[in-house]
mmCIF file of C-alpha atoms in Angstrom:
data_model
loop_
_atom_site.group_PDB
_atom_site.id
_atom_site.type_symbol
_atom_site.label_atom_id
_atom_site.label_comp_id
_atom_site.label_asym_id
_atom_site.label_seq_id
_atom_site.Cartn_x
_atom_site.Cartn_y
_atom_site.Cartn_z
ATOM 1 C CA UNK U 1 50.990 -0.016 -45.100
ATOM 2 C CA UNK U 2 47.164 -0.440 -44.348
ATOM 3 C CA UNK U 3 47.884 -4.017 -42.135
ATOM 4 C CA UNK U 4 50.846 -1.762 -40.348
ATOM 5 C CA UNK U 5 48.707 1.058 -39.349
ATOM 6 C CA UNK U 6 46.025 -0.896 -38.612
ATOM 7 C CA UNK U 7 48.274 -2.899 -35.909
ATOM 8 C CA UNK U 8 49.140 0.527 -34.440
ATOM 9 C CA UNK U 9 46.300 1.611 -33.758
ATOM 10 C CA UNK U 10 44.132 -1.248 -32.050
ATOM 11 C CA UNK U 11 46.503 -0.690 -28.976
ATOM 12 C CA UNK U 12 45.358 2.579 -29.055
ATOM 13 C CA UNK U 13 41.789 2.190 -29.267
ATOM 14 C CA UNK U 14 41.595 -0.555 -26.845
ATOM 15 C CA UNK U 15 43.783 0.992 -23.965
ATOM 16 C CA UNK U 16 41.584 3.603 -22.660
ATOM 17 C CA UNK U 17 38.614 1.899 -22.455
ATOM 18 C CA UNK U 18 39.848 -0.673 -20.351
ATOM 19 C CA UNK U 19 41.679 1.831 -17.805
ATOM 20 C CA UNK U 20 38.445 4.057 -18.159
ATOM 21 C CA UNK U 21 35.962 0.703 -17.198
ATOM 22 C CA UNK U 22 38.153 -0.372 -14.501
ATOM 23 C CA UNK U 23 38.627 3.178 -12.729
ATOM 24 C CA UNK U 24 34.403 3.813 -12.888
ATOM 25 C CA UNK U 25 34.201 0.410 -11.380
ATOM 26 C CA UNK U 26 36.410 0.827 -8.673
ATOM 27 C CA UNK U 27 35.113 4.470 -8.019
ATOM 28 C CA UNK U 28 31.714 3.468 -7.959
ATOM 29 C CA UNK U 29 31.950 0.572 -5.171
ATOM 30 C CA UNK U 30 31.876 3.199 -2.559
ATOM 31 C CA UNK U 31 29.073 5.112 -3.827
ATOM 32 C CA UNK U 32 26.776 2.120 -4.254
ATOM 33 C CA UNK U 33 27.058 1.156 -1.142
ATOM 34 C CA UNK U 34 26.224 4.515 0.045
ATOM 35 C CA UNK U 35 23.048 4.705 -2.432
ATOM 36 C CA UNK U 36 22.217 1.241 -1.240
ATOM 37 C CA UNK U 37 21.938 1.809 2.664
ATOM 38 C CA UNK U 38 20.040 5.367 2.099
ATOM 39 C CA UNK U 39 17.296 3.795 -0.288
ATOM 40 C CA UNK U 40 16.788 1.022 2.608
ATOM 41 C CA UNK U 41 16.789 3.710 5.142
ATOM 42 C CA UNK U 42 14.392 5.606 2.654
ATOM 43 C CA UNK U 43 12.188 3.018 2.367
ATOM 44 C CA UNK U 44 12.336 2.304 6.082
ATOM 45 C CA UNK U 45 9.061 3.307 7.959
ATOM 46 C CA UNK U 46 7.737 2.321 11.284
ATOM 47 C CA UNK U 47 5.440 0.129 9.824
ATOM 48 C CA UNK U 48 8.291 -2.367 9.953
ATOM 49 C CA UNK U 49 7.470 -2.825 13.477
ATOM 50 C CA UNK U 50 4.553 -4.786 12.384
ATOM 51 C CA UNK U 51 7.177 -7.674 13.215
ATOM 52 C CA UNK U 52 8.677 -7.150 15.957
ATOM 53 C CA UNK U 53 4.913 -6.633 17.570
ATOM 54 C CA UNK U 54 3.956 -9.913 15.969
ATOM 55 C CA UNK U 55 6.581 -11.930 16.890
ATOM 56 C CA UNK U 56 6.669 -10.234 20.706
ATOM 57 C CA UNK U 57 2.988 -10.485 20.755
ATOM 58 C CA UNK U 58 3.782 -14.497 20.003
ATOM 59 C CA UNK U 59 6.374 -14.913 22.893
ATOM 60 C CA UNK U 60 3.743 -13.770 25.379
ATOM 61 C CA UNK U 61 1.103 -16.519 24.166
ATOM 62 C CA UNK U 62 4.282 -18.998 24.337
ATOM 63 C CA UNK U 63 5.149 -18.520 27.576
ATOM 64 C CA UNK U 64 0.958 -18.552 28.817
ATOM 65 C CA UNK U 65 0.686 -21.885 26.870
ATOM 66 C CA UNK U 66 3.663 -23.395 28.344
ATOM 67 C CA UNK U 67 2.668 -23.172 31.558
ATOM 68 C CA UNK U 68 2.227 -26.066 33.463
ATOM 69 C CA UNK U 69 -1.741 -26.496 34.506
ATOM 70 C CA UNK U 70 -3.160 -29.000 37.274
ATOM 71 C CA UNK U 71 -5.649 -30.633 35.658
ATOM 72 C CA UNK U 72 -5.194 -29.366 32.207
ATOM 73 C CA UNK U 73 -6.931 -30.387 28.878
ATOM 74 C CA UNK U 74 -5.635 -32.862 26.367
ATOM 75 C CA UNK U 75 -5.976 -30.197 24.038
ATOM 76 C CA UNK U 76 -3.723 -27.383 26.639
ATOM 77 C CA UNK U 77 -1.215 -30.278 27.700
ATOM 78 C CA UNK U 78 -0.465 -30.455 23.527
ATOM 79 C CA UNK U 79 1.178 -26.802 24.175
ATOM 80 C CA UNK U 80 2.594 -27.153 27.677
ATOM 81 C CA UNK U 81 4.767 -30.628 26.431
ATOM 82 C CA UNK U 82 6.788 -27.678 24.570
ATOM 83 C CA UNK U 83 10.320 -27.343 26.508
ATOM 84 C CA UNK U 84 10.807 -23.988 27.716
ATOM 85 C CA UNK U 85 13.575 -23.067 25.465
ATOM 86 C CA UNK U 86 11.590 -22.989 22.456
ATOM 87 C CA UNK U 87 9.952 -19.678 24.133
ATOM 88 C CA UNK U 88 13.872 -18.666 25.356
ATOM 89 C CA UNK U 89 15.001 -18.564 21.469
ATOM 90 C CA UNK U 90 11.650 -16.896 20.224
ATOM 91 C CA UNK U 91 11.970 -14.324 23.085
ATOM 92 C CA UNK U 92 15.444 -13.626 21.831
ATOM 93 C CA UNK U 93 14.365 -13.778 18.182
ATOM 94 C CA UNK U 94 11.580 -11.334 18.451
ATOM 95 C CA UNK U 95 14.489 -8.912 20.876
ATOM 96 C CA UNK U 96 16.937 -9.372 18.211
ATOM 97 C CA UNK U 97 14.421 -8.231 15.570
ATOM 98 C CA UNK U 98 12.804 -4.877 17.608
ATOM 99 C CA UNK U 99 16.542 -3.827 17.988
ATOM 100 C CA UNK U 100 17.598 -4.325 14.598
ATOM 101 C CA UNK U 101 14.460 -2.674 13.477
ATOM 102 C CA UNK U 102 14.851 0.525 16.435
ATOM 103 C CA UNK U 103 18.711 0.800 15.529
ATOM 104 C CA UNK U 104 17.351 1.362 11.732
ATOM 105 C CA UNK U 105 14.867 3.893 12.854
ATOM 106 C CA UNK U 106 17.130 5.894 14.621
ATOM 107 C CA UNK U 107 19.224 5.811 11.827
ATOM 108 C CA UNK U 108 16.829 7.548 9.578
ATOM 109 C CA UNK U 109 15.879 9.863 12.390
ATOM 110 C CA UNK U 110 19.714 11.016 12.196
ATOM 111 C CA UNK U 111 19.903 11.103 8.428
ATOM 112 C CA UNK U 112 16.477 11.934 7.211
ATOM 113 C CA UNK U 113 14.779 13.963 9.845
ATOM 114 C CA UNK U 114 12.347 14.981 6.827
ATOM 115 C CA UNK U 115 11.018 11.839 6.204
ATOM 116 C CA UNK U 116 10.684 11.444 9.840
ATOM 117 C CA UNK U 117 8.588 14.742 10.527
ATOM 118 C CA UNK U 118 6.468 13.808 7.453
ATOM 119 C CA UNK U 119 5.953 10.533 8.683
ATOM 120 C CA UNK U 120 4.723 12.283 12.441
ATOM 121 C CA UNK U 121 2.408 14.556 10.339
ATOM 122 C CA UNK U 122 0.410 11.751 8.680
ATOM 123 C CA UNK U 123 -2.587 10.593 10.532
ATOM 124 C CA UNK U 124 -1.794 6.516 9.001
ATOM 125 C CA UNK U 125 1.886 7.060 9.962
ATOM 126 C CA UNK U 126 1.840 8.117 13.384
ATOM 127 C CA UNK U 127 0.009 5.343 15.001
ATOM 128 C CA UNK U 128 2.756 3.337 13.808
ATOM 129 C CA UNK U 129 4.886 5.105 15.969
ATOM 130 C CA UNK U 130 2.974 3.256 18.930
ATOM 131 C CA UNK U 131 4.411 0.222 17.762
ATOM 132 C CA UNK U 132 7.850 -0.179 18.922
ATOM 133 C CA UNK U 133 6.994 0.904 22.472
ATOM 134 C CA UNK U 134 4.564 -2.086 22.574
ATOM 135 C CA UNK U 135 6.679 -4.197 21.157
ATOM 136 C CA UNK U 136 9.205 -4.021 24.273
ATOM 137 C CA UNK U 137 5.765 -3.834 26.673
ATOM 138 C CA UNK U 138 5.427 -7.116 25.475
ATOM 139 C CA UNK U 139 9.222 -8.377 25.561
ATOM 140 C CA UNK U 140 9.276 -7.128 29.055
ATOM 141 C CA UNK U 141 6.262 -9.605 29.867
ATOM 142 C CA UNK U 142 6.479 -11.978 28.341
ATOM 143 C CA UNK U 143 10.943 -12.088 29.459
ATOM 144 C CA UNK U 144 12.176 -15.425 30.862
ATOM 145 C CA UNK U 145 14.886 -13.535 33.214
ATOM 146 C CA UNK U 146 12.926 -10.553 34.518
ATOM 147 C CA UNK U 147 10.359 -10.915 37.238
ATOM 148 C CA UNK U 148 7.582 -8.294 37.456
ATOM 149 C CA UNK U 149 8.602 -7.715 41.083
ATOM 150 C CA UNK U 150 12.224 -6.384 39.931
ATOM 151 C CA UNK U 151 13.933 -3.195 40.287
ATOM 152 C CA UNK U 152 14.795 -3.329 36.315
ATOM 153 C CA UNK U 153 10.993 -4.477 35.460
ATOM 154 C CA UNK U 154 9.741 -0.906 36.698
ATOM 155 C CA UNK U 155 12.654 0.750 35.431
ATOM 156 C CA UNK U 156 12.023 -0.479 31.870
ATOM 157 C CA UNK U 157 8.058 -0.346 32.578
ATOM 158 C CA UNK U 158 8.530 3.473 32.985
ATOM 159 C CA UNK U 159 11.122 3.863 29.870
ATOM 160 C CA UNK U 160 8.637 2.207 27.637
ATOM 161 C CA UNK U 161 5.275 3.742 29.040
ATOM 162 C CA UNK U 162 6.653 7.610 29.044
ATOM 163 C CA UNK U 163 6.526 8.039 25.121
ATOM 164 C CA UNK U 164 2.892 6.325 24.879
ATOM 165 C CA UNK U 165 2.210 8.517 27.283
ATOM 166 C CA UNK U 166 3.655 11.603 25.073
ATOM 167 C CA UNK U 167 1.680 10.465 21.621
ATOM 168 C CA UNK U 168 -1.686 10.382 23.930
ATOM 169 C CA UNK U 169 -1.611 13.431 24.720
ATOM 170 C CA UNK U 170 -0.438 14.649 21.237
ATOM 171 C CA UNK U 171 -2.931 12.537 19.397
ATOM 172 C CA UNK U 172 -5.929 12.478 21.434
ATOM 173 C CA UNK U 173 -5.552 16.060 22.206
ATOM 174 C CA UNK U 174 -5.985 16.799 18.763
ATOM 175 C CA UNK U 175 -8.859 14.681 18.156
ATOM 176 C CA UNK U 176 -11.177 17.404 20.165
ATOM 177 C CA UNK U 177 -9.849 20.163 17.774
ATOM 178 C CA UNK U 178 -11.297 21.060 14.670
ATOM 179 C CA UNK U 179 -7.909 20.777 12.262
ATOM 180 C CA UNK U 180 -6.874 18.538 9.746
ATOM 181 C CA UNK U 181 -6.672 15.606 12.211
ATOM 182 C CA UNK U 182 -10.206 15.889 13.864
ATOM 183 C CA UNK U 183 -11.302 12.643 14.448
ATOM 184 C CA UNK U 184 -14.058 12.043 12.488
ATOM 185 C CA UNK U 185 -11.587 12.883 9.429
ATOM 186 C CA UNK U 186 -8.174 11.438 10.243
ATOM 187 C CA UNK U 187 -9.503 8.139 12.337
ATOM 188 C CA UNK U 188 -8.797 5.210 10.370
ATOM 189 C CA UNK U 189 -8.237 1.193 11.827
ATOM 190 C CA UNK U 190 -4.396 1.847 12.595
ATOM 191 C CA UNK U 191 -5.759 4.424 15.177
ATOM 192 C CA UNK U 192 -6.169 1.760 17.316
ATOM 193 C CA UNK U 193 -2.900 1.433 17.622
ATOM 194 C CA UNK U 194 -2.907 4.198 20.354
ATOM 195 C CA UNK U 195 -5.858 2.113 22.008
ATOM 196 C CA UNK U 196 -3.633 -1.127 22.606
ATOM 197 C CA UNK U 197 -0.689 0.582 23.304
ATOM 198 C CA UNK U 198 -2.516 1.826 26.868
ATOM 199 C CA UNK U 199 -3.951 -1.391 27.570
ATOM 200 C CA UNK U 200 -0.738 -2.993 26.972
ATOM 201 C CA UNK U 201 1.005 -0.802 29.517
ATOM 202 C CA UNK U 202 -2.446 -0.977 31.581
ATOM 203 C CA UNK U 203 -1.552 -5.228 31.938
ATOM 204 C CA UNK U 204 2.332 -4.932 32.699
ATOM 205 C CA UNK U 205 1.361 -2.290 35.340
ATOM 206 C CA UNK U 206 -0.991 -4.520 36.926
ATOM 207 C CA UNK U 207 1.456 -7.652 36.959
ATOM 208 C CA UNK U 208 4.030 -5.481 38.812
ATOM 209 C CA UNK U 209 0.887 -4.770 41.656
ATOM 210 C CA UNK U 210 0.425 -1.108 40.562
ATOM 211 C CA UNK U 211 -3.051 -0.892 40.024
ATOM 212 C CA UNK U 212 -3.904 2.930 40.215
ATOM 213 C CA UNK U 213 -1.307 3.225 37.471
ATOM 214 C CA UNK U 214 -2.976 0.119 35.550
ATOM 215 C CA UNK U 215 -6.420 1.835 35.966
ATOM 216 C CA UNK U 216 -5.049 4.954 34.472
ATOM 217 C CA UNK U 217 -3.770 3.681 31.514
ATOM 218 C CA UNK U 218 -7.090 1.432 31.470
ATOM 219 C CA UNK U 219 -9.494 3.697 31.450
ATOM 220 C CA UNK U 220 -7.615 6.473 29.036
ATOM 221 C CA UNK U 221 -7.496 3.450 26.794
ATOM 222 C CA UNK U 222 -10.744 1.988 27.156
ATOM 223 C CA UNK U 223 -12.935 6.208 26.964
ATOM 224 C CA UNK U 224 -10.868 6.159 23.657
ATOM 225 C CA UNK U 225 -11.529 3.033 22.106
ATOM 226 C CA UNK U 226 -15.540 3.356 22.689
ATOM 227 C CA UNK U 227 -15.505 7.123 21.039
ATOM 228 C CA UNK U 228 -12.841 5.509 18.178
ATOM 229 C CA UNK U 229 -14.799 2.508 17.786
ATOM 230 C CA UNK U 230 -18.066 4.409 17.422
ATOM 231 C CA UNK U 231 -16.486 6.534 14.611
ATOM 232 C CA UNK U 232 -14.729 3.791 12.720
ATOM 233 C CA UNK U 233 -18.258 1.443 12.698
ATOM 234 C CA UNK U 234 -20.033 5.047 11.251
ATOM 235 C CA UNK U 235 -16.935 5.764 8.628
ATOM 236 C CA UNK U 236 -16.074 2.606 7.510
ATOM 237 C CA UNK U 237 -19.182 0.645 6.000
ATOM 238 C CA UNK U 238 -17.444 0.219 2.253
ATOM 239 C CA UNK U 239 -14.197 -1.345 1.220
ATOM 240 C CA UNK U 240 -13.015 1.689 -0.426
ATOM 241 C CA UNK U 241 -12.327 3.652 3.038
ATOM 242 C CA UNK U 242 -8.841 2.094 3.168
ATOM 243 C CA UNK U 243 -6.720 1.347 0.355
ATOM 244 C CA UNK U 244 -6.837 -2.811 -1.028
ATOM 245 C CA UNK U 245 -2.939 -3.265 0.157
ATOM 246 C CA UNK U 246 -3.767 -1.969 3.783
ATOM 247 C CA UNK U 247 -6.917 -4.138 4.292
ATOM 248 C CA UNK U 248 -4.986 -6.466 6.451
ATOM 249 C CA UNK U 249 -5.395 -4.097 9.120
ATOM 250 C CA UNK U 250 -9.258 -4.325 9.784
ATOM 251 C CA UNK U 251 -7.686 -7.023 11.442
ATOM 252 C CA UNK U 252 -7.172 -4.559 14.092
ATOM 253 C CA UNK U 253 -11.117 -4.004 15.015
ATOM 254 C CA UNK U 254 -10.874 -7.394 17.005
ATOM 255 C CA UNK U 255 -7.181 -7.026 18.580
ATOM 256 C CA UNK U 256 -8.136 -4.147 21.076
ATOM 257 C CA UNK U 257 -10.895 -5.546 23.007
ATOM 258 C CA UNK U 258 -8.663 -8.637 23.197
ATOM 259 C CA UNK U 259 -5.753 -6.256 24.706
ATOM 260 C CA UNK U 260 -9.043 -5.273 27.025
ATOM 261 C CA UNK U 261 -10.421 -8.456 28.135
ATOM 262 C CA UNK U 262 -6.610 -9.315 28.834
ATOM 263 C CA UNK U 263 -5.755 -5.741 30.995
ATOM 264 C CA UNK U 264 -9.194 -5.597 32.487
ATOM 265 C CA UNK U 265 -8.008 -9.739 33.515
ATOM 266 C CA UNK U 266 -4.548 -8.622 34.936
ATOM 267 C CA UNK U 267 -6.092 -5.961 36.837
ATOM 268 C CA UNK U 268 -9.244 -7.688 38.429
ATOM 269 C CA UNK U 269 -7.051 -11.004 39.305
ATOM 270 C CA UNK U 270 -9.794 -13.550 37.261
ATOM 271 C CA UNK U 271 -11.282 -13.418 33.699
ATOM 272 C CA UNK U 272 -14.680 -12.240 35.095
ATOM 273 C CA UNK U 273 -18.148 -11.317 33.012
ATOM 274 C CA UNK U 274 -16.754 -7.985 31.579
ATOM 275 C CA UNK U 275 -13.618 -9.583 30.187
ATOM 276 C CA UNK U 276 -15.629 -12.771 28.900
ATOM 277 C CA UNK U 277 -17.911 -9.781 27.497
ATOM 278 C CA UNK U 278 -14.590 -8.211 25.621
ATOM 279 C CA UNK U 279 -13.574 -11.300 24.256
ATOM 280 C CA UNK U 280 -16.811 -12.449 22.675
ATOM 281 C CA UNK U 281 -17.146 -8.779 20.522
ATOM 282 C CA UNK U 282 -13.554 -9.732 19.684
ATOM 283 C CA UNK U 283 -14.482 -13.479 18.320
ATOM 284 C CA UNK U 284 -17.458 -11.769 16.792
ATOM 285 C CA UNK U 285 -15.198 -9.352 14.820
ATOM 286 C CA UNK U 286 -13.078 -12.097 13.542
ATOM 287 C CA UNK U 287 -15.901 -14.194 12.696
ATOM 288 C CA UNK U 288 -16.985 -10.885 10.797
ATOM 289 C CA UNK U 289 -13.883 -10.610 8.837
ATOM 290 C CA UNK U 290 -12.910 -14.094 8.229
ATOM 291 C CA UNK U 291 -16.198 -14.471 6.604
ATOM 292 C CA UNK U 292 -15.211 -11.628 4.097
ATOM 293 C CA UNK U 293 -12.524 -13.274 2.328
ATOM 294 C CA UNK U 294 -12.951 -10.913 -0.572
ATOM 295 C CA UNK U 295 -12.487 -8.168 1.223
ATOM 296 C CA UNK U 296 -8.664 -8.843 1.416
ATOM 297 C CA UNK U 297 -8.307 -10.280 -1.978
ATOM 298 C CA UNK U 298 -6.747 -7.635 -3.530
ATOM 299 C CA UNK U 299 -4.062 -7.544 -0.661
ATOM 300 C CA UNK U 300 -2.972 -11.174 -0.748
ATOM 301 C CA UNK U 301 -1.713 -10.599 -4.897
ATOM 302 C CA UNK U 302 1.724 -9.551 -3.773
ATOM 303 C CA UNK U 303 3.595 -9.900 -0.525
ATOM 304 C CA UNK U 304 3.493 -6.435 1.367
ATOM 305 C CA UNK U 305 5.136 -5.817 4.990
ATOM 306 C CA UNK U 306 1.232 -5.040 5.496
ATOM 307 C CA UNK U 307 0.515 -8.768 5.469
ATOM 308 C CA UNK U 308 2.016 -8.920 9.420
ATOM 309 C CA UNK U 309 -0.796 -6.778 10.383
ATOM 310 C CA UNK U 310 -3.057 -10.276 10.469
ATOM 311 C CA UNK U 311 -0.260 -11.993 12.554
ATOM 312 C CA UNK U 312 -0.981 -9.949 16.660
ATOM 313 C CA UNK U 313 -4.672 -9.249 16.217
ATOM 314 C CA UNK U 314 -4.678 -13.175 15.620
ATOM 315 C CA UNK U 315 -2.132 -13.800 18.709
ATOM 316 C CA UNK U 316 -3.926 -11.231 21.107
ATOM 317 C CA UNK U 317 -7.382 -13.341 20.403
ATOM 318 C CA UNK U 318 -5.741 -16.353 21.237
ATOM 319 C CA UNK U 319 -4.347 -14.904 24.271
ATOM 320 C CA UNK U 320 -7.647 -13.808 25.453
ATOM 321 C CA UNK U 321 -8.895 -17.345 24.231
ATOM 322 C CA UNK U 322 -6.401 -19.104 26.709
ATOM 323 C CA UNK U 323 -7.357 -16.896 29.778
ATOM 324 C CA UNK U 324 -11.396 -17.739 28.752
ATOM 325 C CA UNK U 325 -10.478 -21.509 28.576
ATOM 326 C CA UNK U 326 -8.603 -21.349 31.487
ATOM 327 C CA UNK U 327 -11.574 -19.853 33.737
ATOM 328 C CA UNK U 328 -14.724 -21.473 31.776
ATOM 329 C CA UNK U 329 -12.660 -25.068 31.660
ATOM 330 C CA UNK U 330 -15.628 -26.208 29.210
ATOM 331 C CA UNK U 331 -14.926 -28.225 26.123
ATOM 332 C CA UNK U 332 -16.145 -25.360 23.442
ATOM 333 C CA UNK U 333 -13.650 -23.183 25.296
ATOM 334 C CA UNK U 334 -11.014 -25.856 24.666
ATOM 335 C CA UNK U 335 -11.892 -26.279 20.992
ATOM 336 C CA UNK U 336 -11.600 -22.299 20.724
ATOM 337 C CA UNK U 337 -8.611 -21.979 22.494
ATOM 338 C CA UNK U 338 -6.560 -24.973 20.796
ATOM 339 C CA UNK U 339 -8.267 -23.476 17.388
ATOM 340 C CA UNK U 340 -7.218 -19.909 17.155
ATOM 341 C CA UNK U 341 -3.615 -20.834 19.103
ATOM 342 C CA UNK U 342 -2.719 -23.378 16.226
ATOM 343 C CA UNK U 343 -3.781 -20.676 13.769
ATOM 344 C CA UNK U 344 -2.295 -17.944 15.191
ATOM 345 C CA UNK U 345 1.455 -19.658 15.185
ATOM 346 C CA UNK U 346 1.126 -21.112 12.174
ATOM 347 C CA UNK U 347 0.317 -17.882 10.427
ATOM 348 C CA UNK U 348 3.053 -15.979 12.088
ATOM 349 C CA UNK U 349 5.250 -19.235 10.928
ATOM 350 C CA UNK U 350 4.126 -18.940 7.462
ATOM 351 C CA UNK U 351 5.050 -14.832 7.734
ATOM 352 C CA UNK U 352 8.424 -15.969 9.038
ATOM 353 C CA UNK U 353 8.810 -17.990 6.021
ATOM 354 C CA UNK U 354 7.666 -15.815 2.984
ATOM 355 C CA UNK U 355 9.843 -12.479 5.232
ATOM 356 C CA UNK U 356 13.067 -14.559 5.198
ATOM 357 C CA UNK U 357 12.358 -15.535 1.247
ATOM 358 C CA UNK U 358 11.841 -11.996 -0.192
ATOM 359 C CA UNK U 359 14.802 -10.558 2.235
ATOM 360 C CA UNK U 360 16.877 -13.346 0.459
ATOM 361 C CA UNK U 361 15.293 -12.541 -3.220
ATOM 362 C CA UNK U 362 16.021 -8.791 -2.385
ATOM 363 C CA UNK U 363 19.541 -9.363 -1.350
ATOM 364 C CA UNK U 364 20.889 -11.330 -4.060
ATOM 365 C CA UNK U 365 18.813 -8.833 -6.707
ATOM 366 C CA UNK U 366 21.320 -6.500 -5.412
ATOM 367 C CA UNK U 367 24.557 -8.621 -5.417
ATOM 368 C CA UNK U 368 24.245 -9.857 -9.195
ATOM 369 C CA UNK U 369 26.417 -7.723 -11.644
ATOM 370 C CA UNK U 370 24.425 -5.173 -13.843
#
C-alpha cells in the first residue's frame, strides 16, 4: 500500500508546478519587455548626444581634409588620397545615430515628462540639451548633398538655430539673476555647451552669406564665453569642483575658442590674427590638460558615456588646426595639423570600438535566461 500511494501521488505533486512555471513564463514575456524599454528610456539622458556631436563634429573635419589642395603638403595629401565615400558613410553614420538617439528622447519626453523637467531644472543637465541642435548644425555642414546656397540649407539652418536661440535666452537670462542658477553658482565646464552651440550656428550662417545673422550669433556667443570663461578659471582651480567620472569634460575649456577661431574664420573669409589668436589659447588648453594625466585617472577605471566628451573638443582643435595650416603653410603648422587630425580620429575610432563592445555585452546580459 505505501509503493501504491506513493505512485498516486507524484502525478499530483508534479502537475501544478509545471502548468504554474510555464503560465508565469509565458505571462511574463510581455512585461519584460515592457520593464526593459522603460529602464533604457529611464536611463536615457541627453548626455547621449555626446555621440552624435562627436561623430558629426568628425564628418565636418572629413570632408575639410578631403579636399583637394593645389600645392598641398605630403603630410595634407595623406588625408585628401581618402575617396569621398568614406566621408558619405560617416555622414550617414553619424545621421543615423542623432536620429536614433532624438527618436529615443522624444520617447521619454512622451513617457516620462518628469524625468524630462528634472533634467531642464539641473544646471549640468540642461547644457546637454544644446547638444542635439549642434549635432544637426554640424550634419547640415558638413552634408555631401546640400549646398549652403539651397532653399532646404536655410530652411533647416532656421529649424536648428530657433531652439538655441530659446535656451539663450532661458539660460543666460538667468545668469544675471540672483536664484539658484546665478552664474557664479551653477557655471560648471558643460556650460560651454551654450557657448559652441552659437558659434556653431554663427559658422553655418556665414557659409550661407548671412553675415549680420552670423555676427549675431557671434558676438552673443563670444560676450558669454569671456564672462563664463572668467568664472570657470576663478571656480575651478581644484579637481574636486567636478565629480572624477565627469572630468572628461574639462576637455571642453579648449573646444570653444576652437568653435571661435573657426566662426570668426567663416565670417571674415581668411584665418586672420584674431582667429590664429583663438586657436593658440585653444592648443594652450590642451597642452594644459594633456599634461595632467592624473587629473582624469579616476575617469578612465570604467567605461562611462562621459568618455565621448574627449572625442569633439579633440576634432574642433583639429579643425581649427587645418584652417591654421592651411593659411600659415609652414612646416610646424603641418606637423600640428597632421598631429592632432591622426589623434583626433583615432580616438573617436577607439570610442567607436569600446561603444559597440559594451552595447553588445549589455545586450546579450539581457538575452541569457535567469
Amino acid at each position: 500500500m505505501d509503493d501504491n500511494e506513493k505512485q498516486h501521488l507524484q502525478p499530483h505533486v508534479e502537475l501544478p508546478i509545471d502548468v504554474s512555471v510555464s503560465k508565469t513564463q509565458s505571462n511574463c514575456k510581455p512585461q519584460i519587455q515592457i520593464q526593459s524599454l522603460s529602464s533604457i528610456l529611464t536611463q536615457f539622458h541627453a548626455g547621449y548626444f555626446r555621440i552624435s556631436l562627436s561623430l558629426a563634429s568628425q564628418a565636418v573635419l572629413l570632408k575639410i581634409l578631403i579636399e583637394p589642395i593645389q600645392d598641398a603638403h605630403a603630410l595634407r595629401r595623406l588625408f585628401s588620397s581618402l575617396p569621398s565615400s568614406v566621408h558619405t558613410l560617416l555622414w550617414f553614420l553619424a545621421l543615423f545615430t542623432v536620429a536614433t538617439l532624438s527618436f529615443l528622447y522624444i520617447l521619454k519626453c512622451l513617457l516620462h515628462f518628469d524625468m524630462i523637467k528634472d533634467e531642464f531644472l539641473s544646471h549640468v543637465g540642461v547644457n546637454y540639451l544644446f547638444n542635439p541642435w549642434i549635432s544637426w548644425l554640424l550634419l547640415l555642414e558638413s552634408s555631401p548633398f546640400l549646398s549652403p546656397t539651397t532653399l532646404y540649407y536655410k530652411v533647416l539652418w532656421w529649424v536648428f538655430v530657433s531652439p538655441l536661440v530659446m535656451l539663450d535666452v532661458k539660460i543666460y537670462g538667468q545668469w544675471f539673476t540672483k536664484g539658484k542658477r546665478f552664474l557664479s553658482i551653477g557655471a560648471n565646464p558643460t556650460s560651454q555647451l551654450s557657448v559652441i552651440g552659437n558659434l556653431v550656428g554663427a559658422q553655418a550662417a556665414a557659409q550661407m552669406g548671412w553675415k549680420e545673422s552670423a555676427l549675431c550669433m557671434f558676438s552673443l556667443g563670444i560676450t558669454h564665453y569671456l564672462v563664463l570663461f572668467v568664472t570657470l578659471y576663478q571656480r575651478l582651480a581644484g579637481n574636486n569642483s567636478v565629480p572624477s567620472m565627469l572630468r572628461p569634460v574639462f576637455f571642453l575649456f579648449f573646444a570653444a575658442p576652437s568653435m571661435a577661431s573657426l566662426a570668426w574664420n567663416s565670417i571674415c573669409g581668411k584665418f586672420d590674427t584674431t582667429c590664429k589668436m583663438l586657436f593658440f589659447l585653444s592648443f594652450f588648453l590642451f597642452m594644459s590638460l594633456v599634461s595632467r594625466p592624473l587629473l582624469f585617472k579616476k575617469s578612465m577605471k570604467k567605461f562611462n558615456v562621459a568618455w565621448w566628451a574627449y572625442s569633439f573638443p579633440l576634432t574642433a582643435l583639429a579643425l581649427a588646426s587645418a584652417e591654421y595650416e592651411h593659411e600659415v603653410k609652414g612646416v610646424m603648422a603641418h606637423v600640428i595639423m597632421f598631429v592632432l587630425s591622426s589623434v583626433s580620429v583615432l580616438v573617436s575610432l577607439i570610442l567607436m570600438v569600446i561603444t559597440a563592445l559594451n552595447i553588445s555585452k549589455h545586450v546579450l546580459s539581457r538575452s541569457q535566461p535567469s
